[in-house]
Amino acid sequence: MKIVQKYGGSSVGDIEKIKIVADKAVKQKKAGNEVVIVVSAMGKTTDSLFSLAKQINTAPPTRELDLLLSTGEIVSVALLCMAIENLGYKAIGLPGFLAGIYTDTVHTKAKIKKIDPKKILEEIANDKIVVIAGFQGISAEDNITTLGRGGSDLTAIAIAGAIGADRCEIYTDVEGVFTTDPRIVPDAKTIPLISYEEMLEMASTGAKVMQARAVEIARKYKIPFIVKSTFSERGGTMVKEMKLEEGAIVTSVTLDENQAKITFFHVPDKPGIAAQIFGELGKEHINIDIIVQNVSKENYTDLSFTVASSDMERAIKISKKEGKKLGATNIICDDNIAKITIIGLGMANHPGVAARMFKSLAQENVNIEMISTSEIKISCVIKKNQGKKALKAIHDEFFK
Ligand code: ADP
Ligand code: ASP
Ligand code: MG
């Protein structure tokens, strides 16, 4: 069997842990499997590298930033290969550019364009355990790129697809995907089986355990994967295609504390305004999430939307520029917010789910600033300092 295993930062956080990962890889090889391992940077290395860059230059050139960030995963690759050789097995370490991972040119959140698995397959045929640096690739301009935070998940899924792996396993520091973040709500339960759609919504609304873009690729190319703990045999979550009727009403609750809300005051309420504002933000690769437009008064209206905190500074800059052109009286930004979301495939067919969510928030005296709904989720924007208590209350309502 061809197996791809991905180990996240906390699973390779120190030398002892790297030895555990080496043991797990070798165990699969010994059992007669072809083994490809994808690793993240050790522990909080990526954060430390970011911080180093920012200390030198508050807006570092993104090409060099990617060059710097990519080194984190390369360290893990080299050490893991050494640990595998120690156990008497052959390993070869490949940074993204040697593993045939070709991306577009958007530094710090590059998209994978193509994977040429030739080298990986050759080395598998040479009987080696192939260890690949997650989170990185090479662009058509021959620059090193990175795939956005959490991007090693994407590397693993994309490689599993490219080599036609029989199994793709994502190892992390918790026992699978839970009904909510088990570090905030200890009562959270593991979900044994979940659809791509639900996993994608969870990931896009703050669940962190999987990168959203990785799940998107898994769904598109139908690559099932399992999320498990590196250090425990318990739990485990299978993510795959599922039929609507198999879904529970609410499968999970997520909290995203890395959000900011931007409001345009007093812009003309006429066709083309939203297209202009969001068009300019889109050109800069800024994702917009919840959008709320007030009822218009005398042909003017206020418009609010949320963006990821990491895009906030750039979004404000563009908004101020556009606001000026449109004659907005003011543009304000509030990053003291959080977004709380309930997710479930069956939700659309069960009236009353939203009311239960809102009631749980009301009982905790949490005010809702924005709401958005879709077939499979309901999100509310609330004050950041109420996020964790809101998460507990809503989780209790649906899972206790
Ligand atoms: P890795 O370093 O292995 O990639 P991450 O830190 O990116 O791990 O993701 C794992 C973390 O995601 C967990 O430690 C947990 O706190 C967090 N998390 C948030 N929501 C969930 C959830 N619903 N299920 C599991 N983990 C979650
Ligand atoms: N090391 C990168 C990050 O911290 C990629 C990853 O962990 O998946 O975002
Ligand atoms: Mg991760």
Short mmCIF file of C-alpha atoms and ligand atoms in Angstrom, two decimals:
data_model
loop_
_atom_site.label_atom_id
_atom_site.label_comp_id
_atom_site.label_asym_id
_atom_site.label_seq_id
_atom_site.Cartn_x
_atom_site.Cartn_y
_atom_site.Cartn_z
CA MET A 1 0.00 0.00 0.00
CA LYS A 2 1.08 3.59 -0.67
CA ILE A 3 0.71 5.62 2.50
CA VAL A 4 1.10 9.38 3.01
CA GLN A 5 1.46 10.52 6.60
CA LYS A 6 1.62 14.16 7.67
CA TYR A 7 2.99 15.24 11.05
CA GLY A 8 2.20 18.74 12.33
CA GLY A 9 4.48 21.09 14.25
CA SER A 10 3.66 19.80 17.72
CA SER A 11 4.27 16.21 16.56
CA VAL A 12 7.88 17.07 15.63
CA GLY A 13 8.34 19.67 18.40
CA ASP A 14 11.54 18.15 19.84
CA ILE A 15 14.07 15.38 19.23
CA GLU A 16 12.15 12.78 21.26
CA LYS A 17 9.02 13.44 19.23
CA ILE A 18 10.92 13.23 15.97
CA LYS A 19 12.14 9.79 17.08
CA ILE A 20 8.52 8.74 17.71
CA VAL A 21 7.60 9.89 14.20
CA ALA A 22 10.57 7.95 12.77
CA ASP A 23 9.33 4.83 14.58
CA LYS A 24 5.85 5.25 13.15
CA ALA A 25 7.17 5.72 9.62
CA VAL A 26 9.47 2.71 9.88
CA LYS A 27 6.65 0.57 11.28
CA GLN A 28 4.68 1.13 8.07
CA LYS A 29 7.73 0.47 5.90
CA LYS A 30 8.46 -2.77 7.79
CA ALA A 31 4.89 -3.87 7.13
CA GLY A 32 5.69 -3.72 3.40
CA ASN A 33 4.16 -0.34 2.57
CA GLU A 34 5.50 2.49 0.43
CA VAL A 35 5.81 5.43 2.77
CA VAL A 36 5.82 9.18 2.11
CA ILE A 37 6.01 11.53 5.10
CA VAL A 38 5.16 15.24 5.06
CA VAL A 39 6.36 17.30 8.01
CA SER A 40 5.75 20.78 9.40
CA ALA A 41 8.27 23.02 11.12
CA MET A 42 9.18 22.08 14.71
CA GLY A 43 6.78 23.48 17.31
CA LYS A 44 6.28 27.21 16.94
CA THR A 45 9.20 27.68 14.52
CA THR A 46 7.10 29.35 11.82
CA ASP A 47 5.85 31.95 14.34
CA SER A 48 9.44 32.60 15.49
CA LEU A 49 10.63 33.04 11.90
CA PHE A 50 7.77 35.48 11.25
CA SER A 51 8.72 37.43 14.31
CA LEU A 52 12.38 37.60 13.26
CA ALA A 53 11.34 38.98 9.89
CA LYS A 54 9.05 41.59 11.47
CA GLN A 55 11.81 42.74 13.81
CA ILE A 56 13.95 43.55 10.80
CA ASN A 57 11.23 44.94 8.55
CA THR A 58 7.58 45.51 9.53
CA ALA A 59 6.48 44.78 5.96
CA PRO A 60 9.07 42.23 4.82
CA PRO A 61 9.45 41.58 1.08
CA THR A 62 7.30 38.51 0.58
CA ARG A 63 9.75 36.63 -1.62
CA GLU A 64 12.38 36.71 1.10
CA LEU A 65 9.76 36.05 3.78
CA ASP A 66 8.84 32.82 1.99
CA LEU A 67 12.50 31.90 1.67
CA LEU A 68 12.85 32.35 5.43
CA LEU A 69 9.62 30.55 6.39
CA SER A 70 10.40 27.56 4.17
CA THR A 71 13.50 26.78 6.21
CA GLY A 72 11.40 25.66 9.21
CA GLU A 73 10.03 22.57 7.49
CA ILE A 74 13.42 21.76 5.94
CA VAL A 75 14.95 21.45 9.41
CA SER A 76 12.28 18.89 10.37
CA VAL A 77 12.81 16.95 7.14
CA ALA A 78 16.56 16.63 7.62
CA LEU A 79 16.28 15.60 11.27
CA LEU A 80 13.55 13.05 10.58
CA CYS A 81 15.63 11.46 7.80
CA MET A 82 18.56 11.17 10.21
CA ALA A 83 16.30 9.54 12.80
CA ILE A 84 15.00 7.05 10.21
CA GLU A 85 18.55 6.16 9.09
CA ASN A 86 19.38 5.55 12.76
CA LEU A 87 16.73 2.84 12.77
CA GLY A 88 18.45 1.12 9.85
CA TYR A 89 16.13 2.32 7.08
CA LYS A 90 16.85 4.48 4.05
CA ALA A 91 15.26 7.91 3.83
CA ILE A 92 15.54 10.88 1.51
CA GLY A 93 14.50 14.40 2.42
CA LEU A 94 13.00 16.71 -0.20
CA PRO A 95 12.21 20.41 0.16
CA GLY A 96 9.08 21.37 -1.80
CA PHE A 97 11.00 22.44 -4.91
CA LEU A 98 12.74 19.04 -5.19
CA ALA A 99 9.49 17.18 -4.58
CA GLY A 100 7.95 18.62 -7.77
CA ILE A 101 5.49 20.96 -6.06
CA TYR A 102 4.79 23.79 -8.52
CA THR A 103 2.77 26.80 -7.35
CA ASP A 104 1.55 30.15 -8.59
CA THR A 105 3.52 33.29 -7.74
CA VAL A 106 1.42 34.60 -4.82
CA HIS A 107 3.96 34.64 -2.00
CA THR A 108 2.82 33.60 1.51
CA LYS A 109 -0.39 32.04 0.21
CA ALA A 110 0.58 30.35 -3.01
CA LYS A 111 -1.74 27.83 -4.65
CA ILE A 112 -0.43 24.52 -5.95
CA LYS A 113 -0.66 24.49 -9.74
CA LYS A 114 0.76 21.07 -10.41
CA ILE A 115 2.63 18.25 -8.74
CA ASP A 116 5.16 16.28 -10.74
CA PRO A 117 5.61 13.16 -8.59
CA LYS A 118 8.46 11.71 -10.69
CA LYS A 119 11.18 12.18 -8.09
CA ILE A 120 8.98 10.98 -5.24
CA LEU A 121 8.03 7.83 -7.14
CA GLU A 122 11.65 7.17 -8.16
CA GLU A 123 12.79 7.33 -4.57
CA ILE A 124 9.94 5.10 -3.43
CA ALA A 125 11.11 2.62 -6.06
CA ASN A 126 14.63 2.92 -4.59
CA ASP A 127 13.10 1.52 -1.40
CA LYS A 128 13.37 4.78 0.49
CA ILE A 129 11.04 6.45 2.92
CA VAL A 130 10.47 9.82 1.23
CA VAL A 131 10.27 12.77 3.64
CA ILE A 132 8.87 15.98 2.16
CA ALA A 133 8.84 19.51 3.56
CA GLY A 134 5.25 20.67 3.95
CA PHE A 135 3.93 24.19 3.31
CA GLN A 136 6.14 25.07 0.31
CA GLY A 137 6.72 24.84 -3.40
CA ILE A 138 8.38 26.61 -6.29
CA SER A 139 6.82 29.17 -8.61
CA ALA A 140 7.13 29.53 -12.37
CA GLU A 141 9.53 32.41 -11.63
CA ASP A 142 11.79 29.91 -9.82
CA ASN A 143 11.08 31.39 -6.41
CA ILE A 144 10.37 29.47 -3.22
CA THR A 145 6.75 29.99 -2.17
CA THR A 146 4.73 29.03 0.91
CA LEU A 147 1.15 27.78 0.95
CA GLY A 148 -0.44 29.79 3.77
CA ARG A 149 -0.59 28.93 7.47
CA GLY A 150 -1.37 25.29 8.09
CA GLY A 151 -0.17 24.59 4.55
CA SER A 152 1.52 21.27 5.33
CA ASP A 153 -1.97 19.75 5.36
CA LEU A 154 -2.33 20.90 1.77
CA THR A 155 1.03 19.41 0.80
CA ALA A 156 0.01 16.04 2.24
CA ILE A 157 -3.40 15.93 0.56
CA ALA A 158 -2.04 17.09 -2.79
CA ILE A 159 0.78 14.53 -2.73
CA ALA A 160 -1.62 11.76 -1.73
CA GLY A 161 -3.67 12.68 -4.80
CA ALA A 162 -0.67 12.97 -7.11
CA ILE A 163 0.84 9.58 -6.27
CA GLY A 164 -2.54 7.84 -5.92
CA ALA A 165 -1.98 6.96 -2.25
CA ASP A 166 -4.17 4.26 -0.74
CA ARG A 167 -4.19 6.07 2.59
CA CYS A 168 -3.63 9.65 3.71
CA GLU A 169 -3.17 10.16 7.45
CA ILE A 170 -2.93 13.57 9.13
CA TYR A 171 -1.26 13.22 12.52
CA THR A 172 -1.68 15.99 15.06
CA ASP A 173 -1.70 16.72 18.80
CA VAL A 174 -5.38 15.86 19.44
CA GLU A 175 -7.27 12.62 18.85
CA GLY A 176 -9.01 13.67 15.66
CA VAL A 177 -11.63 16.23 14.74
CA PHE A 178 -13.81 17.17 17.71
CA THR A 179 -17.28 18.67 18.06
CA THR A 180 -15.42 21.83 19.05
CA ASP A 181 -11.89 22.83 20.06
CA PRO A 182 -11.10 20.37 22.89
CA ARG A 183 -8.62 22.83 24.36
CA ILE A 184 -11.41 25.34 25.04
CA VAL A 185 -14.25 22.91 25.77
CA PRO A 186 -12.92 19.76 27.45
CA ASP A 187 -16.34 18.05 27.01
CA ALA A 188 -15.90 18.07 23.22
CA LYS A 189 -16.18 14.64 21.59
CA THR A 190 -14.31 13.18 18.64
CA ILE A 191 -16.31 12.85 15.42
CA PRO A 192 -15.60 9.41 13.90
CA LEU A 193 -16.86 10.28 10.41
CA ILE A 194 -17.43 13.63 8.74
CA SER A 195 -18.16 14.89 5.22
CA TYR A 196 -15.76 17.05 3.21
CA GLU A 197 -18.36 19.84 3.26
CA GLU A 198 -18.63 19.96 7.03
CA MET A 199 -14.87 19.66 7.48
CA LEU A 200 -14.40 22.49 4.99
CA GLU A 201 -16.83 24.74 6.85
CA MET A 202 -15.15 23.87 10.16
CA ALA A 203 -11.73 24.66 8.75
CA SER A 204 -12.88 27.92 7.14
CA THR A 205 -14.56 29.10 10.32
CA GLY A 206 -11.61 28.60 12.64
CA ALA A 207 -11.23 24.90 13.56
CA LYS A 208 -7.48 25.04 12.80
CA VAL A 209 -7.06 21.25 12.95
CA MET A 210 -7.10 21.18 9.11
CA GLN A 211 -6.19 23.92 6.66
CA ALA A 212 -9.32 24.92 4.69
CA ARG A 213 -7.59 24.83 1.32
CA ALA A 214 -6.34 21.32 2.00
CA VAL A 215 -9.91 20.16 2.60
CA GLU A 216 -11.04 21.95 -0.54
CA ILE A 217 -8.54 19.98 -2.62
CA ALA A 218 -9.48 16.73 -0.86
CA ARG A 219 -13.12 17.35 -1.72
CA LYS A 220 -12.44 18.37 -5.31
CA TYR A 221 -10.30 15.35 -6.12
CA LYS A 222 -12.11 12.97 -3.73
CA ILE A 223 -9.10 12.16 -1.56
CA PRO A 224 -10.37 10.72 1.72
CA PHE A 225 -8.13 11.26 4.74
CA ILE A 226 -8.00 10.42 8.40
CA VAL A 227 -7.06 12.78 11.25
CA LYS A 228 -5.39 11.07 14.22
CA SER A 229 -3.17 11.68 17.21
CA THR A 230 0.57 11.07 16.88
CA PHE A 231 0.76 9.99 20.48
CA SER A 232 -2.41 7.98 21.11
CA GLU A 233 -4.27 5.17 19.38
CA ARG A 234 -7.65 6.49 20.52
CA GLY A 235 -10.16 8.43 18.45
CA GLY A 236 -9.49 9.23 14.80
CA THR A 237 -11.73 10.99 12.29
CA MET A 238 -12.39 9.83 8.75
CA VAL A 239 -13.11 12.68 6.32
CA LYS A 240 -14.80 11.58 3.12
CA GLU A 241 -17.70 12.03 0.75
CA MET A 242 -21.05 11.51 2.49
CA LYS A 243 -24.67 11.74 1.51
CA LEU A 244 -26.76 14.56 2.96
CA GLU A 245 -29.06 12.30 4.97
CA GLU A 246 -26.12 10.81 6.80
CA GLY A 247 -25.29 14.13 8.42
CA ALA A 248 -26.27 15.00 11.99
CA ILE A 249 -28.23 18.24 12.49
CA VAL A 250 -25.30 20.03 14.10
CA THR A 251 -21.91 18.34 13.91
CA SER A 252 -19.65 21.01 15.35
CA VAL A 253 -19.18 24.52 16.70
CA THR A 254 -16.20 26.70 15.84
CA LEU A 255 -14.73 29.93 17.14
CA ASP A 256 -12.55 32.25 15.11
CA GLU A 257 -10.88 34.96 17.17
CA ASN A 258 -8.75 36.20 14.30
CA GLN A 259 -11.30 38.38 12.59
CA ALA A 260 -11.79 42.09 12.08
CA LYS A 261 -14.83 44.08 11.01
CA ILE A 262 -14.57 47.04 8.65
CA THR A 263 -17.47 49.48 8.26
CA PHE A 264 -18.03 52.06 5.52
CA PHE A 265 -20.37 54.82 6.71
CA HIS A 266 -22.66 56.66 4.35
CA VAL A 267 -21.87 55.31 0.90
CA PRO A 268 -24.26 55.78 -2.05
CA ASP A 269 -26.83 52.98 -2.26
CA LYS A 270 -26.60 52.34 -5.99
CA PRO A 271 -25.43 49.56 -8.33
CA GLY A 272 -21.69 49.01 -8.58
CA ILE A 273 -20.59 50.22 -5.15
CA ALA A 274 -20.12 46.78 -3.58
CA ALA A 275 -18.53 45.56 -6.81
CA GLN A 276 -15.98 48.36 -6.62
CA ILE A 277 -15.07 47.91 -2.93
CA PHE A 278 -14.88 44.12 -3.01
CA GLY A 279 -13.28 44.12 -6.45
CA GLU A 280 -10.33 46.15 -5.15
CA LEU A 281 -9.98 43.91 -2.07
CA GLY A 282 -10.17 40.81 -4.28
CA LYS A 283 -7.36 42.08 -6.49
CA GLU A 284 -5.15 42.07 -3.40
CA HIS A 285 -6.21 38.48 -2.57
CA ILE A 286 -8.14 39.55 0.52
CA ASN A 287 -10.99 37.19 1.36
CA ILE A 288 -14.20 38.80 2.57
CA ASP A 289 -16.45 36.83 4.83
CA ILE A 290 -19.69 38.12 6.34
CA ILE A 291 -21.15 41.19 4.63
CA VAL A 292 -23.99 43.27 6.06
CA GLN A 293 -25.56 46.28 4.41
CA ASN A 294 -27.92 48.49 6.40
CA VAL A 295 -31.33 49.61 5.20
CA SER A 296 -30.76 52.59 2.98
CA LYS A 297 -31.67 56.12 4.13
CA GLU A 298 -32.07 58.80 1.45
CA ASN A 299 -30.10 56.64 -0.99
CA TYR A 300 -27.14 56.26 1.33
CA THR A 301 -26.23 53.21 3.37
CA ASP A 302 -23.61 51.75 5.75
CA LEU A 303 -21.73 48.61 4.77
CA SER A 304 -19.81 46.25 7.07
CA PHE A 305 -17.77 43.16 6.33
CA THR A 306 -15.29 40.90 8.06
CA VAL A 307 -11.77 39.89 7.03
CA ALA A 308 -9.08 37.72 8.62
CA SER A 309 -6.93 39.66 11.10
CA SER A 310 -3.87 38.85 9.03
CA ASP A 311 -5.39 40.81 6.12
CA MET A 312 -6.71 43.66 8.28
CA GLU A 313 -3.97 46.25 7.74
CA ARG A 314 -4.06 45.85 3.98
CA ALA A 315 -7.87 45.80 3.95
CA ILE A 316 -8.02 49.09 5.90
CA LYS A 317 -5.59 50.74 3.53
CA ILE A 318 -7.62 49.74 0.47
CA SER A 319 -10.93 50.59 2.18
CA LYS A 320 -9.74 54.10 3.07
CA LYS A 321 -8.70 54.69 -0.49
CA GLU A 322 -12.00 53.40 -1.91
CA GLY A 323 -14.02 55.15 0.82
CA LYS A 324 -12.53 58.47 -0.21
CA LYS A 325 -13.47 57.91 -3.84
CA LEU A 326 -17.03 56.96 -2.87
CA GLY A 327 -17.46 59.87 -0.48
CA ALA A 328 -17.92 57.71 2.65
CA THR A 329 -18.09 59.86 5.79
CA ASN A 330 -15.96 57.43 7.78
CA ILE A 331 -14.26 54.01 7.68
CA ILE A 332 -13.78 52.20 10.95
CA CYS A 333 -12.19 48.90 11.87
CA ASP A 334 -12.97 46.79 14.93
CA ASP A 335 -10.74 43.82 15.70
CA ASN A 336 -12.29 43.19 19.08
CA ILE A 337 -14.64 40.63 17.52
CA ALA A 338 -14.95 36.87 17.16
CA LYS A 339 -17.03 34.71 14.88
CA ILE A 340 -18.88 31.74 16.26
CA THR A 341 -20.34 29.16 13.87
CA ILE A 342 -22.49 26.04 14.06
CA ILE A 343 -22.12 23.53 11.23
CA GLY A 344 -24.19 20.56 10.08
CA LEU A 345 -25.21 19.05 6.75
CA GLY A 346 -28.79 18.43 7.85
CA MET A 347 -29.34 21.92 9.26
CA ALA A 348 -31.26 23.43 6.36
CA ASN A 349 -34.08 20.94 6.89
CA HIS A 350 -34.44 21.54 10.61
CA PRO A 351 -36.12 24.80 11.52
CA GLY A 352 -35.40 26.01 15.03
CA VAL A 353 -31.66 25.33 14.99
CA ALA A 354 -30.85 29.05 14.63
CA ALA A 355 -33.23 29.92 17.46
CA ARG A 356 -31.45 27.45 19.76
CA MET A 357 -28.10 29.04 18.91
CA PHE A 358 -29.39 32.59 19.52
CA LYS A 359 -31.07 31.54 22.78
CA SER A 360 -27.79 30.11 24.09
CA LEU A 361 -26.08 33.42 23.30
CA ALA A 362 -28.90 35.43 24.90
CA GLN A 363 -28.71 33.38 28.10
CA GLU A 364 -25.03 34.31 28.37
CA ASN A 365 -25.84 37.95 27.65
CA VAL A 366 -23.89 37.88 24.41
CA ASN A 367 -24.96 40.44 21.82
CA ILE A 368 -24.98 39.42 18.15
CA GLU A 369 -23.42 42.05 15.85
CA MET A 370 -23.72 40.25 12.51
CA ILE A 371 -25.35 37.01 11.32
CA SER A 372 -24.84 34.94 8.21
CA THR A 373 -26.46 31.66 7.24
CA SER A 374 -26.01 29.04 4.54
CA GLU A 375 -27.33 25.53 3.86
CA ILE A 376 -24.93 24.03 6.34
CA LYS A 377 -23.86 26.75 8.77
CA ILE A 378 -24.93 29.72 10.86
CA SER A 379 -22.31 32.28 11.93
CA CYS A 380 -22.61 35.12 14.43
CA VAL A 381 -20.13 37.91 15.03
CA ILE A 382 -19.84 38.78 18.72
CA LYS A 383 -17.39 40.56 21.05
CA LYS A 384 -14.05 38.79 21.25
CA ASN A 385 -13.92 38.63 25.04
CA GLN A 386 -17.22 36.70 25.06
CA GLY A 387 -16.09 34.14 22.46
CA LYS A 388 -15.02 31.30 24.73
CA LYS A 389 -18.06 31.46 27.01
CA ALA A 390 -20.32 31.61 23.95
CA LEU A 391 -18.58 28.56 22.50
CA LYS A 392 -19.14 26.57 25.71
CA ALA A 393 -22.80 27.60 25.91
CA ILE A 394 -23.60 26.69 22.32
CA HIS A 395 -21.67 23.42 22.56
CA ASP A 396 -23.67 22.53 25.71
CA GLU A 397 -26.93 23.31 23.91
CA PHE A 398 -26.23 20.92 21.03
CA PHE A 399 -24.01 18.23 22.53
CA LYS A 400 -24.91 17.83 26.21
P1 ADP B 1 -0.65 20.64 13.67
O1 ADP B 1 0.54 21.32 14.24
O2 ADP B 1 -0.64 19.16 13.90
O3 ADP B 1 -0.92 21.00 12.24
P2 ADP B 1 -2.67 22.49 14.56
O4 ADP B 1 -2.25 23.25 15.77
O5 ADP B 1 -2.60 23.16 13.25
O6 ADP B 1 -1.89 21.11 14.56
O7 ADP B 1 -4.16 21.94 14.77
C1 ADP B 1 -4.49 21.17 15.91
C2 ADP B 1 -5.19 22.05 16.92
O8 ADP B 1 -6.46 22.46 16.39
C3 ADP B 1 -5.56 21.33 18.21
O9 ADP B 1 -4.51 21.38 19.13
C4 ADP B 1 -6.82 22.05 18.68
O10 ADP B 1 -6.56 22.93 19.74
C5 ADP B 1 -7.26 22.87 17.48
N1 ADP B 1 -8.67 22.67 17.17
C6 ADP B 1 -9.58 23.65 17.01
N2 ADP B 1 -10.78 23.16 16.74
C7 ADP B 1 -10.67 21.81 16.72
C8 ADP B 1 -11.59 20.74 16.51
N3 ADP B 1 -12.88 20.96 16.25
N4 ADP B 1 -11.12 19.48 16.57
C9 ADP B 1 -9.82 19.24 16.83
N5 ADP B 1 -8.90 20.21 17.06
C10 ADP B 1 -9.32 21.50 17.00
N1 ASP B 2 4.61 25.52 9.63
C1 ASP B 2 3.50 26.10 8.92
C2 ASP B 2 2.61 26.86 9.87
O1 ASP B 2 2.90 26.95 11.05
C3 ASP B 2 2.71 25.09 8.13
C4 ASP B 2 1.99 24.04 8.96
O2 ASP B 2 2.24 23.90 10.14
O3 ASP B 2 1.16 23.34 8.38
O4 ASP B 2 1.64 27.44 9.45
MG MG B 3 -1.93 22.61 11.32
#
